[in-house]
Amino acid sequence: MARFIVKHIHSAATCPAQNPQRGAMLLNHLSRPNVARFGIRIHGEAVVKGEHTLYLIVEADDSGKVTEFVAPFSTAGSVDVYPASTCSGVVAAGSCDAPLPTHDLGPSLNPEDACQEAIDSGLVVHRAHPLNCETSIPALIGGVVMPNARFYLRNHFHIPHLTAESYRLTIGGLVANPLSLGIHELRGMRSESRVVTLECAGNGRTLFDPPIEGEKWDYGAVSTAEWTGVPLSEVLKLAVLKDNARSVVFQGADGGKVEGRSDSVNYERSLKLEDRHFDEALLAYAMNGEPPSIAHGYPLRLIMPNWYAVASVKWLTHIEVVANDFDGFFQTDRYRYRWNRGGKELTEPVTLQKVRALITEPGAFEELPRGRLAIRGVAWSGNSGIAQVSVSVGDGEWRPARLLGESRPGSWRWWELIADFNHPGPSSVRARAADLARNIQPERAEWNALGYGNNSIQRVPIRII
Ligand SMILES: Nc1nc2c(c(=O)[nH]1)N[C@H]1C(S)=C(S)[C@@H](COP(=O)(O)O)O[C@H]1N2
Ligand SMILES: [Mo]
């Protein structure tokens, strides 16, 4: 469907609203059932006050349908039909007069629709194409999981649109029994559900100083869902690993050109069989009890609990079992910490989520009345469970917050502290998490060239009135 704007101007003398019958005819012409008969949709209509000018926003397969529909207006005045697009459409295309970019990897989600849906769901958009959006922190109010539509989105390429009917997951490489499985077969296997927090390794990148190139994540590139699927180990058991198998490479259906490599690459990541979280890996076909949306990896994605979410490959179509370390772009060129210590370049792969607390209440720069105030948030760590969250009010002593709900490995946990704020004026709230492996959040995380793993203690400035 294409979008059009219709502009109709009539003179004061021919204004249809002056005559009750012609006015009613106009309303009936614009009524939903009548509009549907013309095979178009009206998204909005408005008359400019005092100007006898009407605008319509219309969706139709072609302008012919629109012209046909607006023909009756021409008896009262002029009618113009303009091809149009949404703001998300032009932002995704990169300009008001550029077409949406295309690619050759098969069907993909319309970037305009994907972006519009994200805006309508209240996500904070950082880039329209490929679509990157973070979860709005004020939207986090209790409840362990995020509704799917409000779950942050991180995409490196066009979003592939796979269908469940034609979908296959193939498993090859160092296996005795190569497999090709459809969604129906995967759903017929032993399933598991796990509540898992995904956090982008770049979450908090904008808080590094000096600033770093890359997606401008604030605090919201993190969300939690209950994922359901087949344990990876179950599928690998069927495939029967050969003795020299060391690593598993997960391939996504998306791909394209990347910096420093001549050929197009797919989104691919690997995991060593000896990884301590290997047995927790899930081939997920459900997210909070529904199929994941296309943008979250429909119809199947890998979920790697505790790891930064770079490991949780979406649109998983192939698993290759290999004997060597994998050197794909997203394994070796990106998602590595790069520090410069004492003039020496040091590098390490990005792996587990660092311990971190996020304050969801109060909001930054909120004005709050004196007296009792709830401070709430979530905390998580990929290394182990959360041992404690401490809160400091107005740079005062650290006080232990109450941990809420159950401790679930791989998932964030809510905490709260009710505090008294007796003095009007500017104040602040800080929260610091520690995990059971004795990792504690640093005052300031170490700056690294690609801006990963920023788990610095958060400060929320507020004003007491
Ligand atoms: N196939 C594929 N999988 C992917 C990515 C991607 O671009 N393509 N991005 C990764 C990164 S960096 C993150 S943070 C998570 C984001 O998952 P979400 O969009 O469902 O929140 O997906 C990971 N899996
Ligand atoms: Mo990420």
mmCIF file of C-alpha atoms in Angstrom, residues 187-448:
data_model
loop_
_atom_site.group_PDB
_atom_site.id
_atom_site.type_symbol
_atom_site.label_atom_id
_atom_site.label_comp_id
_atom_site.label_asym_id
_atom_site.label_seq_id
_atom_site.Cartn_x
_atom_site.Cartn_y
_atom_site.Cartn_z
ATOM 1 C CA ARG A 187 8.071 -27.651 18.525
ATOM 2 C CA GLY A 188 7.660 -31.400 18.754
ATOM 3 C CA MET A 189 10.826 -31.740 20.821
ATOM 4 C CA ARG A 190 11.354 -31.404 24.587
ATOM 5 C CA SER A 191 10.866 -27.741 25.505
ATOM 6 C CA GLU A 192 12.029 -25.446 28.252
ATOM 7 C CA SER A 193 11.024 -21.944 29.347
ATOM 8 C CA ARG A 194 13.494 -19.529 30.888
ATOM 9 C CA VAL A 195 13.251 -15.936 32.029
ATOM 10 C CA VAL A 196 16.302 -14.309 30.474
ATOM 11 C CA THR A 197 17.570 -10.731 30.445
ATOM 12 C CA LEU A 198 19.165 -9.588 27.207
ATOM 13 C CA GLU A 199 21.489 -6.617 27.425
ATOM 14 C CA CYS A 200 23.365 -5.103 24.508
ATOM 15 C CA ALA A 201 27.092 -4.842 25.195
ATOM 16 C CA GLY A 202 26.855 -1.211 24.059
ATOM 17 C CA ASN A 203 24.230 -0.330 26.695
ATOM 18 C CA GLY A 204 25.385 2.870 28.415
ATOM 19 C CA ARG A 205 27.826 3.761 25.618
ATOM 20 C CA THR A 206 26.771 7.453 25.631
ATOM 21 C CA LEU A 207 27.931 7.705 29.249
ATOM 22 C CA PHE A 208 31.566 7.143 28.299
ATOM 23 C CA ASP A 209 33.748 10.200 28.090
ATOM 24 C CA PRO A 210 35.345 10.947 25.630
ATOM 25 C CA PRO A 211 32.391 9.974 23.421
ATOM 26 C CA ILE A 212 32.536 6.864 21.265
ATOM 27 C CA GLU A 213 31.127 6.181 17.803
ATOM 28 C CA GLY A 214 28.436 3.537 17.506
ATOM 29 C CA GLU A 215 24.784 3.231 18.442
ATOM 30 C CA LYS A 216 23.973 5.917 21.003
ATOM 31 C CA TRP A 217 22.603 3.709 23.751
ATOM 32 C CA ASP A 218 21.611 5.395 26.962
ATOM 33 C CA TYR A 219 20.427 2.999 29.742
ATOM 34 C CA GLY A 220 17.643 1.138 27.942
ATOM 35 C CA ALA A 221 19.364 -1.417 25.679
ATOM 36 C CA VAL A 222 18.223 -4.102 28.103
ATOM 37 C CA SER A 223 14.992 -6.056 28.567
ATOM 38 C CA THR A 224 13.747 -9.349 29.946
ATOM 39 C CA ALA A 225 11.402 -11.951 28.495
ATOM 40 C CA GLU A 226 10.341 -15.505 29.165
ATOM 41 C CA TRP A 227 11.723 -17.506 26.267
ATOM 42 C CA THR A 228 10.444 -20.943 25.288
ATOM 43 C CA GLY A 229 12.171 -23.353 22.967
ATOM 44 C CA VAL A 230 14.255 -26.482 22.544
ATOM 45 C CA PRO A 231 17.486 -26.787 24.536
ATOM 46 C CA LEU A 232 20.395 -26.540 22.069
ATOM 47 C CA SER A 233 21.935 -29.631 23.667
ATOM 48 C CA GLU A 234 18.858 -31.655 22.722
ATOM 49 C CA VAL A 235 19.272 -30.845 19.023
ATOM 50 C CA LEU A 236 23.042 -31.434 19.116
ATOM 51 C CA LYS A 237 22.426 -34.818 20.736
ATOM 52 C CA LEU A 238 20.323 -35.756 17.702
ATOM 53 C CA ALA A 239 23.052 -34.533 15.357
ATOM 54 C CA VAL A 240 25.744 -36.497 17.279
ATOM 55 C CA LEU A 241 28.929 -34.432 17.643
ATOM 56 C CA LYS A 242 32.193 -35.851 16.307
ATOM 57 C CA ASP A 243 35.185 -36.196 18.665
ATOM 58 C CA ASN A 244 37.069 -33.198 17.272
ATOM 59 C CA ALA A 245 34.116 -30.808 17.685
ATOM 60 C CA ARG A 246 35.177 -27.727 19.702
ATOM 61 C CA SER A 247 32.886 -24.835 18.854
ATOM 62 C CA VAL A 248 29.484 -24.153 17.400
ATOM 63 C CA VAL A 249 28.849 -21.332 14.902
ATOM 64 C CA PHE A 250 25.344 -19.854 14.808
ATOM 65 C CA GLN A 251 24.323 -18.197 11.555
ATOM 66 C CA GLY A 252 21.535 -15.639 11.219
ATOM 67 C CA ALA A 253 19.636 -15.084 7.964
ATOM 68 C CA ASP A 254 20.602 -11.391 7.917
ATOM 69 C CA GLY A 255 23.776 -9.944 6.470
ATOM 70 C CA GLY A 256 25.486 -7.344 4.330
ATOM 71 C CA LYS A 257 28.682 -5.342 3.867
ATOM 72 C CA VAL A 258 30.808 -4.574 6.904
ATOM 73 C CA GLU A 259 33.861 -2.403 7.457
ATOM 74 C CA GLY A 260 37.172 -4.027 6.548
ATOM 75 C CA ARG A 261 35.837 -7.144 4.792
ATOM 76 C CA SER A 262 35.451 -7.357 1.044
ATOM 77 C CA ASP A 263 32.633 -9.917 0.916
ATOM 78 C CA SER A 264 29.196 -9.574 2.461
ATOM 79 C CA VAL A 265 28.891 -11.430 5.742
ATOM 80 C CA ASN A 266 26.008 -12.981 7.609
ATOM 81 C CA TYR A 267 25.389 -12.166 11.240
ATOM 82 C CA GLU A 268 27.282 -15.032 12.894
ATOM 83 C CA ARG A 269 28.565 -15.827 16.351
ATOM 84 C CA SER A 270 30.195 -18.848 17.908
ATOM 85 C CA LEU A 271 30.307 -20.457 21.304
ATOM 86 C CA LYS A 272 32.768 -22.999 22.660
ATOM 87 C CA LEU A 273 31.358 -26.364 23.738
ATOM 88 C CA GLU A 274 33.259 -25.961 27.004
ATOM 89 C CA ASP A 275 31.522 -22.642 27.799
ATOM 90 C CA ARG A 276 30.048 -22.884 31.264
ATOM 91 C CA HIS A 277 26.679 -21.642 30.037
ATOM 92 C CA PHE A 278 26.545 -23.836 26.931
ATOM 93 C CA ASP A 279 23.913 -26.149 28.377
ATOM 94 C CA GLU A 280 21.582 -23.225 29.093
ATOM 95 C CA ALA A 281 21.356 -22.259 25.404
ATOM 96 C CA LEU A 282 17.835 -22.310 24.058
ATOM 97 C CA LEU A 283 16.558 -22.401 20.477
ATOM 98 C CA ALA A 284 13.608 -20.134 21.199
ATOM 99 C CA TYR A 285 10.410 -20.059 19.174
ATOM 100 C CA ALA A 286 8.393 -18.127 21.757
ATOM 101 C CA MET A 287 8.850 -14.850 23.610
ATOM 102 C CA ASN A 288 6.498 -14.192 26.525
ATOM 103 C CA GLY A 289 4.156 -16.867 25.237
ATOM 104 C CA GLU A 290 3.891 -15.695 21.634
ATOM 105 C CA PRO A 291 6.023 -16.161 18.563
ATOM 106 C CA PRO A 292 8.785 -13.534 18.656
ATOM 107 C CA SER A 293 8.008 -10.588 16.371
ATOM 108 C CA ILE A 294 9.843 -10.524 13.047
ATOM 109 C CA ALA A 295 12.265 -7.930 14.431
ATOM 110 C CA HIS A 296 13.079 -10.079 17.486
ATOM 111 C CA GLY A 297 14.076 -13.095 15.388
ATOM 112 C CA TYR A 298 10.973 -14.840 14.046
ATOM 113 C CA PRO A 299 10.621 -17.767 13.774
ATOM 114 C CA LEU A 300 13.656 -18.968 15.766
ATOM 115 C CA ARG A 301 16.484 -17.348 17.676
ATOM 116 C CA LEU A 302 19.220 -18.472 19.960
ATOM 117 C CA ILE A 303 18.999 -17.351 23.586
ATOM 118 C CA MET A 304 22.294 -17.435 25.488
ATOM 119 C CA PRO A 305 21.495 -16.633 29.118
ATOM 120 C CA ASN A 306 24.063 -14.512 31.000
ATOM 121 C CA TRP A 307 26.000 -13.511 27.888
ATOM 122 C CA TYR A 308 25.764 -10.039 26.428
ATOM 123 C CA ALA A 309 22.973 -10.305 23.852
ATOM 124 C CA VAL A 310 25.360 -10.233 20.886
ATOM 125 C CA ALA A 311 25.513 -14.018 21.420
ATOM 126 C CA SER A 312 21.747 -14.493 21.091
ATOM 127 C CA VAL A 313 21.596 -14.844 17.290
ATOM 128 C CA LYS A 314 18.224 -13.935 15.756
ATOM 129 C CA TRP A 315 16.714 -15.563 12.628
ATOM 130 C CA LEU A 316 18.898 -18.592 13.308
ATOM 131 C CA THR A 317 19.009 -20.702 10.128
ATOM 132 C CA HIS A 318 22.225 -22.702 10.365
ATOM 133 C CA ILE A 319 24.396 -24.266 13.056
ATOM 134 C CA GLU A 320 27.899 -25.356 12.012
ATOM 135 C CA VAL A 321 29.963 -27.497 14.369
ATOM 136 C CA VAL A 322 33.687 -26.744 13.960
ATOM 137 C CA ALA A 323 37.095 -27.730 15.345
ATOM 138 C CA ASN A 324 38.674 -24.259 15.430
ATOM 139 C CA ASP A 325 38.079 -20.836 16.844
ATOM 140 C CA PHE A 326 35.724 -18.831 14.685
ATOM 141 C CA ASP A 327 36.960 -15.529 13.243
ATOM 142 C CA GLY A 328 33.739 -13.938 11.939
ATOM 143 C CA PHE A 329 33.349 -10.149 11.912
ATOM 144 C CA PHE A 330 31.063 -10.016 14.956
ATOM 145 C CA GLN A 331 33.385 -12.357 16.853
ATOM 146 C CA THR A 332 36.787 -10.797 16.199
ATOM 147 C CA ASP A 333 36.417 -7.316 14.638
ATOM 148 C CA ARG A 334 33.592 -6.149 16.895
ATOM 149 C CA TYR A 335 32.393 -7.082 20.374
ATOM 150 C CA ARG A 336 35.888 -6.923 21.830
ATOM 151 C CA TYR A 337 37.043 -4.662 24.622
ATOM 152 C CA ARG A 338 40.017 -2.618 23.448
ATOM 153 C CA TRP A 339 41.877 -0.815 26.233
ATOM 154 C CA ASN A 340 45.018 1.207 26.109
ATOM 155 C CA ARG A 341 46.890 0.682 29.344
ATOM 156 C CA GLY A 342 50.248 2.343 29.770
ATOM 157 C CA GLY A 343 50.669 2.771 26.001
ATOM 158 C CA LYS A 344 49.909 -0.906 25.381
ATOM 159 C CA GLU A 345 46.874 -2.093 23.446
ATOM 160 C CA LEU A 346 44.996 -4.817 25.290
ATOM 161 C CA THR A 347 42.038 -6.709 23.924
ATOM 162 C CA GLU A 348 39.538 -9.225 25.261
ATOM 163 C CA PRO A 349 36.289 -10.636 23.880
ATOM 164 C CA VAL A 350 32.975 -9.340 25.209
ATOM 165 C CA THR A 351 31.382 -12.226 27.089
ATOM 166 C CA LEU A 352 29.103 -12.183 30.156
ATOM 167 C CA GLN A 353 26.908 -9.278 31.245
ATOM 168 C CA LYS A 354 28.606 -7.170 33.910
ATOM 169 C CA VAL A 355 26.927 -6.626 37.242
ATOM 170 C CA ARG A 356 24.647 -3.641 37.105
ATOM 171 C CA ALA A 357 21.721 -1.866 38.781
ATOM 172 C CA LEU A 358 19.330 0.336 36.853
ATOM 173 C CA ILE A 359 17.151 2.925 38.617
ATOM 174 C CA THR A 360 13.638 3.025 37.154
ATOM 175 C CA GLU A 361 12.089 5.301 39.813
ATOM 176 C CA PRO A 362 12.435 8.228 40.348
ATOM 177 C CA GLY A 363 13.091 9.517 36.835
ATOM 178 C CA ALA A 364 15.941 11.862 35.989
ATOM 179 C CA PHE A 365 15.216 15.514 36.892
ATOM 180 C CA GLU A 366 11.857 14.614 38.408
ATOM 181 C CA GLU A 367 10.418 17.105 40.920
ATOM 182 C CA LEU A 368 9.117 15.310 43.991
ATOM 183 C CA PRO A 369 7.329 16.398 47.144
ATOM 184 C CA ARG A 370 9.181 16.182 50.489
ATOM 185 C CA GLY A 371 8.656 13.052 52.576
ATOM 186 C CA ARG A 372 8.641 9.316 51.834
ATOM 187 C CA LEU A 373 9.799 8.291 48.402
ATOM 188 C CA ALA A 374 10.196 4.898 46.748
ATOM 189 C CA ILE A 375 13.414 4.213 44.904
ATOM 190 C CA ARG A 376 13.098 1.202 42.616
ATOM 191 C CA GLY A 377 14.932 -0.566 39.875
ATOM 192 C CA VAL A 378 16.304 -3.794 38.498
ATOM 193 C CA ALA A 379 19.724 -5.435 38.876
ATOM 194 C CA TRP A 380 21.435 -8.259 37.050
ATOM 195 C CA SER A 381 24.771 -9.944 36.456
ATOM 196 C CA GLY A 382 25.855 -12.577 33.953
ATOM 197 C CA ASN A 383 28.324 -14.001 36.452
ATOM 198 C CA SER A 384 25.983 -15.077 39.210
ATOM 199 C CA GLY A 385 22.924 -14.029 41.178
ATOM 200 C CA ILE A 386 22.583 -10.560 42.687
ATOM 201 C CA ALA A 387 23.883 -10.491 46.261
ATOM 202 C CA GLN A 388 22.989 -6.931 47.172
ATOM 203 C CA VAL A 389 21.882 -3.588 45.819
ATOM 204 C CA SER A 390 22.914 -0.522 47.815
ATOM 205 C CA VAL A 391 21.359 2.889 47.426
ATOM 206 C CA SER A 392 22.847 6.253 48.253
ATOM 207 C CA VAL A 393 20.609 9.296 48.583
ATOM 208 C CA GLY A 394 22.178 12.731 48.067
ATOM 209 C CA ASP A 395 25.663 11.180 48.206
ATOM 210 C CA GLY A 396 24.971 9.882 51.708
ATOM 211 C CA GLU A 397 25.952 6.444 53.052
ATOM 212 C CA TRP A 398 25.167 3.274 51.069
ATOM 213 C CA ARG A 399 22.034 1.589 52.414
ATOM 214 C CA PRO A 400 20.886 -1.916 51.450
ATOM 215 C CA ALA A 401 17.798 -2.078 49.219
ATOM 216 C CA ARG A 402 15.268 -4.901 49.550
ATOM 217 C CA LEU A 403 15.577 -7.539 46.804
ATOM 218 C CA LEU A 404 12.133 -8.479 45.484
ATOM 219 C CA GLY A 405 10.779 -11.684 43.955
ATOM 220 C CA GLU A 406 12.821 -14.794 43.304
ATOM 221 C CA SER A 407 16.410 -14.968 42.215
ATOM 222 C CA ARG A 408 16.460 -16.465 38.706
ATOM 223 C CA PRO A 409 19.830 -17.124 37.102
ATOM 224 C CA GLY A 410 20.169 -15.131 33.867
ATOM 225 C CA SER A 411 17.355 -12.726 34.724
ATOM 226 C CA TRP A 412 17.230 -9.288 36.288
ATOM 227 C CA ARG A 413 15.652 -8.852 39.684
ATOM 228 C CA TRP A 414 13.650 -5.976 41.142
ATOM 229 C CA TRP A 415 14.753 -4.078 44.247
ATOM 230 C CA GLU A 416 13.399 -1.145 46.235
ATOM 231 C CA LEU A 417 14.210 1.180 49.071
ATOM 232 C CA ILE A 418 11.754 3.542 50.729
ATOM 233 C CA ALA A 419 13.623 6.644 51.845
ATOM 234 C CA ASP A 420 12.824 9.975 53.476
ATOM 235 C CA PHE A 421 13.637 13.176 51.646
ATOM 236 C CA ASN A 422 13.219 16.005 54.147
ATOM 237 C CA HIS A 423 15.133 18.886 52.601
ATOM 238 C CA PRO A 424 13.877 20.808 49.596
ATOM 239 C CA GLY A 425 16.390 21.431 46.820
ATOM 240 C CA PRO A 426 18.462 19.425 44.385
ATOM 241 C CA SER A 427 19.292 15.856 45.356
ATOM 242 C CA SER A 428 20.285 12.615 43.675
ATOM 243 C CA VAL A 429 19.894 8.871 43.912
ATOM 244 C CA ARG A 430 22.558 6.280 43.145
ATOM 245 C CA ALA A 431 22.316 2.462 43.124
ATOM 246 C CA ARG A 432 25.156 -0.038 43.157
ATOM 247 C CA ALA A 433 24.786 -3.791 42.623
ATOM 248 C CA ALA A 434 27.056 -6.586 43.798
ATOM 249 C CA ASP A 435 26.785 -10.215 42.691
ATOM 250 C CA LEU A 436 27.396 -13.491 44.512
ATOM 251 C CA ALA A 437 30.756 -13.851 42.731
ATOM 252 C CA ARG A 438 31.810 -10.624 44.541
ATOM 253 C CA ASN A 439 31.737 -8.433 41.460
ATOM 254 C CA ILE A 440 30.677 -4.916 42.340
ATOM 255 C CA GLN A 441 29.820 -1.992 40.102
ATOM 256 C CA PRO A 442 32.656 0.494 39.671
ATOM 257 C CA GLU A 443 32.266 4.226 40.178
ATOM 258 C CA ARG A 444 33.396 4.562 36.541
ATOM 259 C CA ALA A 445 33.803 1.648 34.126
ATOM 260 C CA GLU A 446 37.027 1.666 32.142
ATOM 261 C CA TRP A 447 36.766 3.497 28.808
ATOM 262 C CA ASN A 448 37.298 1.173 25.823
#
